[in-house]
CSV table of C-alpha atoms in Angstrom, one decimal:
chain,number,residue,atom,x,y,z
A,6,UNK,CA,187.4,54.9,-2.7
A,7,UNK,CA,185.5,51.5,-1.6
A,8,UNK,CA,187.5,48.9,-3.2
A,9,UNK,CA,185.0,46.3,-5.2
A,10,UNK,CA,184.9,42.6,-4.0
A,11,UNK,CA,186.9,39.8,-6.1
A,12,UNK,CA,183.2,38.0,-5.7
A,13,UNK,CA,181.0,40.6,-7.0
A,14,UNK,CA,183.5,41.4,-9.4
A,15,UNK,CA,183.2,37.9,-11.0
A,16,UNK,CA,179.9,37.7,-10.7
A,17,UNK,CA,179.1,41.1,-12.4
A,18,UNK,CA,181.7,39.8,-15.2
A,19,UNK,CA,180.1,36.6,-15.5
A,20,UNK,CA,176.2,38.3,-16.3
A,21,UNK,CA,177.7,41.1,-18.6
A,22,UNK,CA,178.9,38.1,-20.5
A,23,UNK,CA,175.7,36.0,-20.5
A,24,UNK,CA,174.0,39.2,-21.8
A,25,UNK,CA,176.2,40.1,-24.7
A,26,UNK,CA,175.8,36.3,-25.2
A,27,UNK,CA,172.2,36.8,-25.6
A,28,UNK,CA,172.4,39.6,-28.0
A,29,UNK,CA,175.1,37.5,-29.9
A,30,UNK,CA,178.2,40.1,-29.0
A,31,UNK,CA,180.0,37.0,-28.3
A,32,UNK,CA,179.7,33.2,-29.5
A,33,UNK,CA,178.2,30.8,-27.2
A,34,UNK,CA,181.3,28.0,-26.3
A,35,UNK,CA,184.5,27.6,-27.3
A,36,UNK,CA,185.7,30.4,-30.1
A,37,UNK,CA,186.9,28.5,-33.6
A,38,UNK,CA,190.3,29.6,-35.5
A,39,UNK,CA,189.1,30.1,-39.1
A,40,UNK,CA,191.0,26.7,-40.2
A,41,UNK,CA,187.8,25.0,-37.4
A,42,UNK,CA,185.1,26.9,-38.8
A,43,UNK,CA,186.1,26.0,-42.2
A,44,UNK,CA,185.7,22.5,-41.8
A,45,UNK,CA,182.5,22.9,-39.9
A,46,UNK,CA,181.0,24.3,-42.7
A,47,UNK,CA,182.9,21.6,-45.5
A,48,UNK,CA,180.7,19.2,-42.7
A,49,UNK,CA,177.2,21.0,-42.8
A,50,UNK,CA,177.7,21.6,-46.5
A,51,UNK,CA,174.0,22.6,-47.9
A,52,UNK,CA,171.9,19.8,-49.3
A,53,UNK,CA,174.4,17.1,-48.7
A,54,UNK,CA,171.8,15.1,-47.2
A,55,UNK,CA,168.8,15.4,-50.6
A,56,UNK,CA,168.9,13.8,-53.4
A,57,UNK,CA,168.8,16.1,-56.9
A,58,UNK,CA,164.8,16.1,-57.1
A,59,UNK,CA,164.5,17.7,-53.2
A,60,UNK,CA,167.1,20.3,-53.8
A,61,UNK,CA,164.7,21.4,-57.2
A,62,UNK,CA,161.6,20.3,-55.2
A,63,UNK,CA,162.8,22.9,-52.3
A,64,UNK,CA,163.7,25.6,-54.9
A,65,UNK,CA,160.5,26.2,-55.2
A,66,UNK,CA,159.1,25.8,-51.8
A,67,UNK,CA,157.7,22.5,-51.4
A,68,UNK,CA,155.3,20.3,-53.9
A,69,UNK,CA,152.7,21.9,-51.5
A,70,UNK,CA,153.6,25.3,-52.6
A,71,UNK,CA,150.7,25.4,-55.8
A,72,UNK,CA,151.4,29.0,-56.8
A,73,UNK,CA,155.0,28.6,-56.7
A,74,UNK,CA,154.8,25.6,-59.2
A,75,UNK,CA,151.7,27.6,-61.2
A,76,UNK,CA,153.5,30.5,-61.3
A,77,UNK,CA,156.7,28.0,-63.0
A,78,UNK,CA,154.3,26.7,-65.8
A,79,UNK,CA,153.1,29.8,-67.1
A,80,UNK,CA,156.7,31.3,-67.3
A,81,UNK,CA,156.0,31.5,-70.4
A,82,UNK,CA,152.4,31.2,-72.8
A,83,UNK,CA,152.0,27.1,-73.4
A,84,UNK,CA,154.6,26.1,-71.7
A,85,UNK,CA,154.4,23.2,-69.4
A,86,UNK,CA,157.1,21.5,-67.2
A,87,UNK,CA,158.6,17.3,-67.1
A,88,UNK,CA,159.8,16.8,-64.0
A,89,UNK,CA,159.0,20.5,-62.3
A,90,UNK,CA,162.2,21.3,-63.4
A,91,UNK,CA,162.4,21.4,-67.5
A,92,UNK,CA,160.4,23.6,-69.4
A,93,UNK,CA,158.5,22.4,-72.3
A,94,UNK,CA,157.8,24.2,-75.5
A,95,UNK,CA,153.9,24.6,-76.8
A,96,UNK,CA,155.2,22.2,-79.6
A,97,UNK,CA,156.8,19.2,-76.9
A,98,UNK,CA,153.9,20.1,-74.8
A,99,UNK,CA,151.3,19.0,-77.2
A,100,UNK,CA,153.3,16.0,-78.1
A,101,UNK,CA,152.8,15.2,-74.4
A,102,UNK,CA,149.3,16.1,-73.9
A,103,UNK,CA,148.4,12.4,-75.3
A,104,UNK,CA,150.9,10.6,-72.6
A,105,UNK,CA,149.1,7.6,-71.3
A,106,UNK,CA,151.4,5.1,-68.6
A,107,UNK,CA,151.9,2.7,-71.5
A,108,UNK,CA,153.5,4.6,-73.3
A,109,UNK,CA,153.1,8.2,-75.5
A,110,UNK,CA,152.5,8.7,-78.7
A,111,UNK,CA,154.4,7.7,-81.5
A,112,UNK,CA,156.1,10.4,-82.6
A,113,UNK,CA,160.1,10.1,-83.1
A,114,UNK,CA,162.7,12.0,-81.1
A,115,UNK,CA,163.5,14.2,-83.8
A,116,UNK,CA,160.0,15.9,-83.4
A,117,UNK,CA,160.5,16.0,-79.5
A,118,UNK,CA,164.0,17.0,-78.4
A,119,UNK,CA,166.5,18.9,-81.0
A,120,UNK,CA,169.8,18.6,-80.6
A,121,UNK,CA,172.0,22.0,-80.8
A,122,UNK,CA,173.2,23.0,-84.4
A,123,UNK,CA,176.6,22.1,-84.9
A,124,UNK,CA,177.3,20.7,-81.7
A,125,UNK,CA,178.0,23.9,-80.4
A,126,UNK,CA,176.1,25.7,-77.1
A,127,UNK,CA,176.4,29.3,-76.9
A,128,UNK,CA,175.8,30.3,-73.4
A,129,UNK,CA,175.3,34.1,-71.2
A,130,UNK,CA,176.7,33.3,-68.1
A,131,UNK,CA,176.4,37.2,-66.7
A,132,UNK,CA,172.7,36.4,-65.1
A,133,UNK,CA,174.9,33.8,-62.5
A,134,UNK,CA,176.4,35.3,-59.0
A,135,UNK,CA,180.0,35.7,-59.9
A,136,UNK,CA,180.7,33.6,-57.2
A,137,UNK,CA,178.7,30.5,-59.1
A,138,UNK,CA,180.8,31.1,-62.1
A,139,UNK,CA,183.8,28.4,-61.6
A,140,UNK,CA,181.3,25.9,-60.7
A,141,UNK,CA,179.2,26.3,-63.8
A,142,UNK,CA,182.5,26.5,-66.1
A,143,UNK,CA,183.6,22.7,-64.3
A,144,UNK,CA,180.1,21.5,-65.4
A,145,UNK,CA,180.6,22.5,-68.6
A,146,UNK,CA,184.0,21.2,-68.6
A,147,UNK,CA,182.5,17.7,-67.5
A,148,UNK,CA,180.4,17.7,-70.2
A,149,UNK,CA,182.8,18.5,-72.9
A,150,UNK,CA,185.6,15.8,-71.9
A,151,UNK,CA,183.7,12.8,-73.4
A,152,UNK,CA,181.5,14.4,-75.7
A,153,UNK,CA,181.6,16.4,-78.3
A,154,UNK,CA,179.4,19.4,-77.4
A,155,UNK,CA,180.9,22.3,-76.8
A,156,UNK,CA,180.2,24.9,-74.6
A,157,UNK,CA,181.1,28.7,-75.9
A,158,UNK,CA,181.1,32.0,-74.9
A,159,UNK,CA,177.7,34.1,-76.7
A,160,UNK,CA,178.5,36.0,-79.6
A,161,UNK,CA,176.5,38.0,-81.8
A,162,UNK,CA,176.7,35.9,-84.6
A,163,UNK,CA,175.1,32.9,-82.5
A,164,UNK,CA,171.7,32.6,-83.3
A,165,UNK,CA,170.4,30.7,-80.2
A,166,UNK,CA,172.1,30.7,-76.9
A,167,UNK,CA,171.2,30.0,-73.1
A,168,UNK,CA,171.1,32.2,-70.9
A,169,UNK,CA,171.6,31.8,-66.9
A,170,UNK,CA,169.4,33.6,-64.8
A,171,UNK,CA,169.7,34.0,-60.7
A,172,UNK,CA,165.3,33.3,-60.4
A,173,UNK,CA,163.0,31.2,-59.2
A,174,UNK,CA,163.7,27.3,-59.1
A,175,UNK,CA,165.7,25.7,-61.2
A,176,UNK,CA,165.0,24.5,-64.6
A,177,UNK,CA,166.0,24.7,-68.4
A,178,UNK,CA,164.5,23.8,-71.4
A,179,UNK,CA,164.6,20.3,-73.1
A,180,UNK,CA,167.6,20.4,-76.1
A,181,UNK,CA,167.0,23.6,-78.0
A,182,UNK,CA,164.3,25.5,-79.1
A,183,UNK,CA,163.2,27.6,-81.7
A,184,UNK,CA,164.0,30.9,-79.7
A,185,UNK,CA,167.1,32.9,-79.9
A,186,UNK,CA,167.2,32.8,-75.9
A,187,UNK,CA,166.5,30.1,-73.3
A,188,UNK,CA,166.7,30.5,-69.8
A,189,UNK,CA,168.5,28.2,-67.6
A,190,UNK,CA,167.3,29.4,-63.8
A,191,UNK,CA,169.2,29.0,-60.8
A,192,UNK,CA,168.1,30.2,-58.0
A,193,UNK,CA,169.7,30.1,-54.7
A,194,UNK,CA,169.3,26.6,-53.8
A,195,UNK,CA,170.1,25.2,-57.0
A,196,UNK,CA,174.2,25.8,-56.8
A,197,UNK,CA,175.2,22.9,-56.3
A,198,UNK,CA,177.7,21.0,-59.1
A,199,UNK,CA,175.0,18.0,-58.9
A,200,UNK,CA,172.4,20.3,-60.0
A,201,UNK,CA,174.4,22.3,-62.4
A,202,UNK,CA,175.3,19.0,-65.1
A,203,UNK,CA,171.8,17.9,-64.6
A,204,UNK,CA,170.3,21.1,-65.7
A,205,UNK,CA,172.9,21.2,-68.0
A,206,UNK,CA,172.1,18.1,-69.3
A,207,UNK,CA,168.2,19.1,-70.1
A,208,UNK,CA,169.5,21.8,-72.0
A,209,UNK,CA,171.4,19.5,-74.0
A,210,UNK,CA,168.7,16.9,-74.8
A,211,UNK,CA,168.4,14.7,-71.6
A,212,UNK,CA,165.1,13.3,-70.3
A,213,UNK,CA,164.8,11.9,-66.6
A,214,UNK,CA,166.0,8.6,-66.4
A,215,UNK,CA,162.9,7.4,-64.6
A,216,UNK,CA,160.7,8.0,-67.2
A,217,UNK,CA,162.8,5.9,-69.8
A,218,UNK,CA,160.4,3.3,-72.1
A,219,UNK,CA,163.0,0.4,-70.6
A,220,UNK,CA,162.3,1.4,-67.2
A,221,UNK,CA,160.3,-1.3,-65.7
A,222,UNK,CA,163.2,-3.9,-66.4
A,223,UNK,CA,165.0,-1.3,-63.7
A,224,UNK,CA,162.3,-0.2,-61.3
A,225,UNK,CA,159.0,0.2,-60.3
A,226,UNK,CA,156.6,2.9,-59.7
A,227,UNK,CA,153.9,2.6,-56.9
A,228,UNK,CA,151.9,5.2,-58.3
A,229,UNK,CA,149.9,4.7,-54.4
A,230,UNK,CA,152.6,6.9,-53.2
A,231,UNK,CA,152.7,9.5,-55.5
A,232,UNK,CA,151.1,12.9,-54.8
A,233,UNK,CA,148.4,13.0,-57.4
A,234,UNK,CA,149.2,16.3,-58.7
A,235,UNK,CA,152.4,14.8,-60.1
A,236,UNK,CA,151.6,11.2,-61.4
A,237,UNK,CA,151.9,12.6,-64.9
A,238,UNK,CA,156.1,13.0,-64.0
A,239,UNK,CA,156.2,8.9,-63.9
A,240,UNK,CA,154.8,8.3,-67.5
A,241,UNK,CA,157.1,6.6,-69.6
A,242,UNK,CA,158.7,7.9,-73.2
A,243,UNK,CA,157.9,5.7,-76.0
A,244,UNK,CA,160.3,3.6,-77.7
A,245,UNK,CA,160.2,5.6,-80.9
A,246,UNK,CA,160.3,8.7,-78.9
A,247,UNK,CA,163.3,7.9,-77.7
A,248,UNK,CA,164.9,5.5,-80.2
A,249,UNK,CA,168.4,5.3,-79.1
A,250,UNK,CA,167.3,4.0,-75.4
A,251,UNK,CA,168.0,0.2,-75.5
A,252,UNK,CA,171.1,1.1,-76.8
A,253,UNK,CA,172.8,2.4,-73.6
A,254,UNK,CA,172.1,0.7,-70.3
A,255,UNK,CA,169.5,2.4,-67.7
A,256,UNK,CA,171.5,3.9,-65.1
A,257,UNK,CA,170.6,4.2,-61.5
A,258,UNK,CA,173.0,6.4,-60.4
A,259,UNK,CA,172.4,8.6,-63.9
A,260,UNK,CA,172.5,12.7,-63.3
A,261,UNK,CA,169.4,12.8,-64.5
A,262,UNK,CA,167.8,9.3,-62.1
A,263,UNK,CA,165.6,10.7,-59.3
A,264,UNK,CA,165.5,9.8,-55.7
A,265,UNK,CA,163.5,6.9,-54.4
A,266,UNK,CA,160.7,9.3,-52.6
A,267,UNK,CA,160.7,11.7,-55.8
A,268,UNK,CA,157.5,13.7,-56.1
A,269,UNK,CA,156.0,11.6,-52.9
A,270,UNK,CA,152.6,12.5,-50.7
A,271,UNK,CA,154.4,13.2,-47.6
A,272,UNK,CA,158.1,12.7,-48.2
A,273,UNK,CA,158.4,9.4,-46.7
A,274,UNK,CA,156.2,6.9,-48.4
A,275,UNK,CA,158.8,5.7,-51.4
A,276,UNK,CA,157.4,6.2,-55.0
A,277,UNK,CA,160.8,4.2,-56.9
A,278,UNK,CA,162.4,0.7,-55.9
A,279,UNK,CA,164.8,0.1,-57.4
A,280,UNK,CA,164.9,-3.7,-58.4
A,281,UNK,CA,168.9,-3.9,-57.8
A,282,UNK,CA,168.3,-3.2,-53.9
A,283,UNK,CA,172.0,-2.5,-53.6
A,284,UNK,CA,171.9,0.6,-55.7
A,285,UNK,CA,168.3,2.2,-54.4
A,286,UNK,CA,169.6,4.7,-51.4
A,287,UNK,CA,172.0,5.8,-54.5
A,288,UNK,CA,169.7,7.2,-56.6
A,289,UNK,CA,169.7,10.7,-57.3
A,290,UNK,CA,172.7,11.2,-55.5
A,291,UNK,CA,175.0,11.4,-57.9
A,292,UNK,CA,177.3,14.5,-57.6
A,293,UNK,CA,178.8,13.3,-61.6
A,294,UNK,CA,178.4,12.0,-64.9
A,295,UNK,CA,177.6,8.6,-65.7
A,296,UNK,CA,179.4,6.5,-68.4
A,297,UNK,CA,176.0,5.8,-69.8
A,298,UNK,CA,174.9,9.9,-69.5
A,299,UNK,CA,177.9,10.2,-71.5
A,300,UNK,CA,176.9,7.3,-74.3
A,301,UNK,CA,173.6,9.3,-74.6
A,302,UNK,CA,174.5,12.9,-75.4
A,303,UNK,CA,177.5,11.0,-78.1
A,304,UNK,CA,174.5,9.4,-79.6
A,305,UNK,CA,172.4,12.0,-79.7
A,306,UNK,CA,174.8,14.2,-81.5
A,307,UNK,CA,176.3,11.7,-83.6
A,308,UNK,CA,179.7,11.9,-81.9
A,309,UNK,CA,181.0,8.7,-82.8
A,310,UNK,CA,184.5,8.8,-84.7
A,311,UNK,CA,183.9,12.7,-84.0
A,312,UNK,CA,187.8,14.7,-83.4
């Protein structure tokens, strides 16, 4: 029998393995104990770099991506969107219809947002990937711990619930409405904790924090930069639409604050500046409640001296 060469051993060694390399039989470089590739992956965590209004932005492909958003606002008949990610009802959309930058009309929150009945938010998590489900029930614990909403478990007798769905975007509808069922959609980029309370918070009654009537004192708008199909998401709520606003300080790093290139042309031209230049990069990167997010949901359902 001819005997095989050390040399041409090794080299025919060394191509098999370039070629299963190629067709990805074995990893390129050094091989990882699980421990490594765990913490790789705690690194590159998903969205880590964006700020809460690119991970929605992205959920739905871009603000390029017309038929995506289209296709979000007619989700249901007169429905219309604040912020591409909360749904409006016919009845908050009309109220909104007469928005002008000064201010809209006057109209008093109780005709614009409605709190839920007895403080109480019946929810169908069985739409959610299982795997999603400890996540959402830490939001929900977050909410509860200074408030005093609570979030329950559907039952028949519940008249009005939300319901989470795995769809398109994310989004929810702004405090409840006068359906039985509200969606609150999740889709695959959305599961992040971040996005969770701020969705969350929608569905409780919260608006953007950037559209807030005491705004100005806080930021400022170059409408210059904004992409013109969205310069209606930087009009301000009037004072008697949102009565209770002077009473807890605008937050920067609110849940609900946007980033400082929110709804932009290109991505890079900054639409917000903050006028504290300290706390600008931090906006809409907070990953938890605010004291002040807290104030607002305890003074929208009455919570003070509440057991």
């Amino acid at each position: 029998m001819t005997k095989t060469s050390p040399s041409v051993l090794a080299v025919f060694l060394l191509l098999s393995l370039c070629f299963m390399q190629r067709i990805g039989a074995v990893p390129v470089g050094p091989v990882m104990l699980e421990e490594e590739q765990q913490g790789e992956n705690e690194v590159r965590q998903p969205h880590a770099d964006k700020t809460i209004d690119e991970i929605i932005v992205d959920a739905y492909g871009g603000l390029e991506a017309e038929e995506a958003v289209e296709e979000f606002r007619m989700m249901v008949e007169g429905v219309e969107t604040e912020g591409m990610d909360t749904l409006l009802t016919p009845e908050q959309a009309a109220i909104l219809h007469n928005a002008a930058e000064g201010g809209m009309s006057k109209r008093r929150l109780a005709t614009f947002i409605t709190p839920w009945a007895g403080r109480v938010v019946p929810y169908d998590i069985s739409g959610l990937p299982a795997e999603h489900h400890d996540m959402m029930m830490e939001a929900f614990r977050e909410w509860e711990m200074d408030t005093c909403v609570r979030f329950v478990s559907a039952q028949p007798q519940h008249q009005h619930r939300i319901f989470f769905s795995d769809g398109n975007g994310c989004s929810s509808f702004l405090g409840m409405t006068r359906w039985s069922e509200q969606p609150v959609t999740l889709g695959s980029a959305c599961h992040t904790k971040a996005v969770y309370l701020h969705e969350l918070g929608h569905a409780l009654g919260l608006v953007h924090e950037h559209r807030l009537p005491q705004r100005d004192r806080y930021i400022t708008v170059d409408f210059g930069n904004v992409n013109p199909r969205f310069v209606d998401q930087f009009y301000k709520y009037s004072a008697s639409e949102i009565p209770d606003a002077e009473q807890v300080t605008y937050n920067l790093r609110s849940i609900m604050h946007y980033g400082k290139h929110a709804f932009s042309k290109d991505r890079r031209l900054q639409t917000i500046y903050a006028k504290d230049k300290s706390q600008e990069d931090l906006m809409g990167t907070s990953e938890e409640l605010t004291t002040s997010d807290i104030e607002v949901i305890n003074l929208l359902y009455n919570c003070n001296g509440w057991k």
